[in-house]
Amino acid sequence: MKKGVALGLAVISVILWTWPASAEYKAGMRLASALPMDHPYMVGAQKFADLIKERTGGRITIKLYPSNQLGKGEREMTEGIQQGAIDLLVSSTGPLGGFSPSINILDFPFLFRDFDHVDLVLDGPIGRRLLDDFEKAHIKALSFWENGFRHLTNSKVAVRKVEDARGLKIRTMENRIHLSAWKDAGLNPTPMAWGEVFTALQQKVIDGQENPVAVFYSSKFWDAGQKYFSITAHVYSPAPLLASKKTFDSMPREDQELFLKTSYETGRFQRKINRDAEEARLKEIAAKGVTIVRQVDRESFKKAMAQTYESFSSQFPKAEIEAIMNAR
Ligand code: EAX
């Protein structure tokens, strides 16, 4: 009996193994993110889905699942990508270092000068290598989309320099570099999955959080008591579009190439709309009664967080950091 089962399984696996890829591959896919439809992640996702549908003559359709519908947070959804339960995911690098450690190099504070610098690195050989490294975690990272430069917000004090923020209880992403940087700066950080942040702010379990303008806006954090928004731009937050390797490997070569090309193109579009909307979003946030602190002594944060580079120097050697910092 057991032998029969084993033989049956062996036959099935040989059939699956030798089956032409195109025959078993799914034409209906699921794309998830932690954020709502009006956030640039999902505006980009909609564009990607539309382009893929158009370019395959309707053969491949992508259904969108915003706002953590497919998991409690980005870590859980990335596990879904690994297992093939989710086909596509736009995620910040928050928890991604737990899957592909090298990606954390982008999470160092004050690493990037501006958006041009970001594009130069992400679209160059360093970015390519970081995406390729995800293969080891059974994830196909297609291209870089973005979350944006992150800013510190809180319910208590108008933060103008790092000293003003000392002792604040803030939520960080589940990210070792970010956590270390905030400790070095003298704050009191707690790593937390995205899905718990709004309630934790509302219930005053934490005083603040840090995220780009678009995340604060689409999450309506003024309704959770966040009164002060300081333009710290302390770290850039990329958001790769990840595909399940199971899904990707089952696609015919020409569809794989179409996905790579379309994802890159959409990434450029997505970064642009994110950046273009920032100023208007900030004005809308101010109109909700949030104090926007524009004159921040960023140098004070930079100095306070410099230790983080030393703390991780064995994993992220100076030469690698400098290759990013000095990219011209
Ligand atoms: O990816 O967890 C976070 O703060 C992220 O910025 C957010 O979920 C978007």
Coordinates of C-alpha atoms in Angstrom, one line a residue, residues 112-322:
F112 CA 21.1 59.1 0.3
R113 CA 21.4 62.8 -0.5
D114 CA 18.2 63.2 -2.5
F115 CA 16.0 61.4 -5.0
D116 CA 18.5 61.6 -7.9
H117 CA 21.0 59.9 -5.7
V118 CA 18.4 57.2 -4.9
D119 CA 17.6 56.6 -8.6
L120 CA 21.3 56.4 -9.5
V121 CA 21.9 53.6 -6.9
L122 CA 18.6 51.7 -7.2
D123 CA 18.7 51.6 -11.0
G124 CA 22.4 50.8 -11.2
P125 CA 24.5 47.7 -10.5
I126 CA 24.1 47.9 -6.7
G127 CA 20.3 47.9 -7.0
R128 CA 20.4 45.0 -9.4
R129 CA 22.6 42.9 -7.1
L130 CA 20.3 43.6 -4.1
L131 CA 17.3 42.5 -6.1
D132 CA 19.1 39.4 -7.3
D133 CA 20.0 38.4 -3.8
F134 CA 16.4 37.7 -3.0
E135 CA 16.6 34.6 -5.2
K136 CA 18.4 32.9 -2.2
A137 CA 15.2 33.4 -0.2
H138 CA 13.0 31.9 -3.0
I139 CA 11.7 35.4 -3.9
K140 CA 11.9 37.0 -7.3
A141 CA 12.4 40.8 -6.7
L142 CA 11.4 42.5 -9.9
S143 CA 12.2 46.1 -9.4
F144 CA 12.4 49.0 -7.0
W145 CA 9.3 51.0 -6.2
E146 CA 9.3 53.4 -3.3
N147 CA 7.8 54.4 0.0
G148 CA 9.9 57.6 0.3
F149 CA 12.0 59.5 2.7
R150 CA 10.7 58.9 6.2
H151 CA 9.9 61.6 8.7
L152 CA 9.3 61.6 12.5
T153 CA 5.8 62.4 13.8
N154 CA 4.5 62.4 17.4
S155 CA 1.7 63.5 19.7
K156 CA 3.7 65.5 22.2
V157 CA 6.3 67.9 21.0
A158 CA 7.3 70.0 18.0
V159 CA 10.6 68.2 17.3
R160 CA 13.2 70.6 15.8
K161 CA 16.4 68.8 16.8
V162 CA 17.2 65.4 18.1
E163 CA 17.3 66.6 21.7
D164 CA 13.6 67.5 21.4
A165 CA 12.8 63.9 20.6
R166 CA 14.8 62.2 23.3
G167 CA 12.8 59.7 25.3
L168 CA 9.8 59.6 22.9
K169 CA 8.3 56.2 22.6
I170 CA 8.1 55.5 18.9
R171 CA 7.2 52.6 16.7
T172 CA 9.8 51.5 14.2
M173 CA 9.5 48.9 11.5
E174 CA 10.7 45.4 12.3
N175 CA 14.1 46.4 11.0
R176 CA 17.4 46.0 12.9
I177 CA 19.1 49.1 11.3
H178 CA 16.2 51.4 12.0
L179 CA 15.8 50.1 15.6
S180 CA 19.5 50.6 16.3
A181 CA 19.5 54.1 14.8
W182 CA 16.7 55.3 17.0
K183 CA 18.2 53.9 20.1
D184 CA 21.5 55.6 19.2
A185 CA 19.5 58.9 18.9
G186 CA 18.2 58.5 22.4
L187 CA 14.6 57.7 21.6
N188 CA 12.6 54.7 22.9
P189 CA 11.8 52.6 19.9
T190 CA 9.6 49.5 19.7
P191 CA 9.4 47.4 16.5
M192 CA 5.8 46.7 15.5
A193 CA 4.0 45.3 12.5
W194 CA 2.2 47.9 10.4
G195 CA -1.2 46.6 11.2
E196 CA -0.9 47.5 14.8
V197 CA 0.4 51.1 14.5
F198 CA -2.8 53.1 14.2
T199 CA -4.4 51.5 17.4
A200 CA -1.1 51.8 19.3
L201 CA -0.9 55.5 18.5
Q202 CA -4.6 56.1 19.3
Q203 CA -4.3 54.3 22.7
K204 CA -1.1 56.2 23.4
V205 CA 0.9 53.0 23.8
I206 CA 3.4 54.9 21.7
D207 CA 4.0 58.7 21.2
G208 CA 5.0 58.6 17.6
Q209 CA 6.1 56.8 14.5
E210 CA 8.1 57.6 11.4
N211 CA 6.9 57.2 7.8
P212 CA 6.9 59.1 4.5
V213 CA 4.3 61.8 3.8
A214 CA 2.0 59.5 1.7
V215 CA 1.8 56.8 4.4
F216 CA 0.9 59.4 7.1
Y217 CA -1.7 60.9 4.7
S218 CA -3.4 57.7 3.5
S219 CA -3.5 56.3 7.0
K220 CA -5.0 59.5 8.5
F221 CA -2.7 59.6 11.5
W222 CA -4.2 62.9 12.6
D223 CA -7.2 60.8 13.6
A224 CA -4.8 58.8 15.9
G225 CA -3.7 61.9 17.7
Q226 CA -0.4 62.7 15.8
K227 CA 0.0 66.4 16.1
Y228 CA 3.6 67.1 15.0
F229 CA 5.2 66.2 11.7
S230 CA 8.9 67.0 11.5
I231 CA 10.6 66.9 8.2
T232 CA 13.6 64.8 9.3
A233 CA 14.0 62.8 6.1
H234 CA 16.3 60.6 8.3
V235 CA 16.1 57.6 6.0
Y236 CA 15.0 56.6 2.5
S237 CA 12.6 53.7 2.4
P238 CA 12.5 51.7 -0.8
A239 CA 9.7 49.3 -1.7
P240 CA 10.6 46.5 -4.1
L241 CA 7.9 44.8 -6.1
L242 CA 8.4 41.1 -5.1
A243 CA 7.0 38.1 -7.0
S244 CA 6.6 34.6 -5.7
K245 CA 9.4 32.5 -7.3
K246 CA 6.9 29.7 -7.7
T247 CA 4.7 32.0 -9.8
F248 CA 7.6 33.6 -11.7
D249 CA 9.4 30.3 -12.5
S250 CA 6.2 28.8 -13.8
M251 CA 5.8 31.6 -16.4
P252 CA 7.1 31.3 -20.0
R253 CA 10.2 33.3 -20.6
E254 CA 8.5 36.0 -22.7
D255 CA 6.0 36.7 -19.8
Q256 CA 8.9 36.8 -17.3
E257 CA 10.6 39.4 -19.5
L258 CA 7.3 41.3 -19.9
F259 CA 6.9 41.4 -16.1
L260 CA 10.5 42.6 -15.5
K261 CA 10.2 45.3 -18.1
T262 CA 6.8 46.5 -17.1
S263 CA 7.6 46.4 -13.4
Y264 CA 10.7 48.6 -14.0
E265 CA 8.7 51.0 -16.1
T266 CA 5.9 51.1 -13.4
G267 CA 8.5 51.6 -10.7
R268 CA 9.8 54.8 -12.5
F269 CA 6.2 56.0 -12.8
Q270 CA 5.4 55.1 -9.2
R271 CA 8.4 56.9 -7.8
K272 CA 7.5 60.0 -9.8
I273 CA 3.9 60.2 -8.7
N274 CA 4.9 59.6 -5.1
R275 CA 7.4 62.5 -5.2
D276 CA 5.1 64.8 -7.2
A277 CA 2.3 64.5 -4.7
E278 CA 4.3 65.1 -1.5
E279 CA 4.0 68.9 -1.2
A280 CA 0.2 68.9 -1.8
R281 CA -0.2 66.0 0.7
L282 CA 1.7 67.9 3.3
K283 CA -0.6 70.9 2.9
E284 CA -3.6 68.7 3.3
I285 CA -2.0 67.2 6.5
A286 CA -1.5 70.7 7.8
A287 CA -5.1 71.5 7.0
K288 CA -6.1 68.7 9.4
G289 CA -4.5 70.6 12.2
V290 CA -1.1 68.9 12.2
T291 CA 1.9 71.2 12.8
I292 CA 4.5 70.7 10.1
V293 CA 8.0 71.4 11.4
R294 CA 10.0 72.2 8.3
Q295 CA 13.0 73.7 9.9
V296 CA 14.6 70.6 11.4
D297 CA 18.2 70.4 12.4
R298 CA 18.8 67.3 10.4
E299 CA 22.5 67.4 11.2
S300 CA 21.7 66.7 14.9
F301 CA 19.9 63.5 13.9
K302 CA 22.7 62.5 11.5
K303 CA 25.3 62.9 14.2
A304 CA 23.3 61.0 16.8
M305 CA 22.7 58.2 14.4
A306 CA 26.3 57.9 13.0
Q307 CA 27.1 55.1 15.5
T308 CA 24.7 52.8 13.6
Y309 CA 27.2 52.5 10.8
E310 CA 29.9 51.3 13.3
S311 CA 27.5 48.9 15.0
F312 CA 26.9 47.0 11.7
S313 CA 30.3 47.4 10.1
S314 CA 31.1 43.7 10.2
Q315 CA 28.0 43.0 8.0
F316 CA 28.1 46.2 6.0
P317 CA 31.7 47.1 5.4
K318 CA 32.7 50.7 4.9
A319 CA 33.6 50.2 1.3
E320 CA 30.1 49.0 0.4
I321 CA 28.5 51.9 2.2
E322 CA 30.9 54.3 0.5

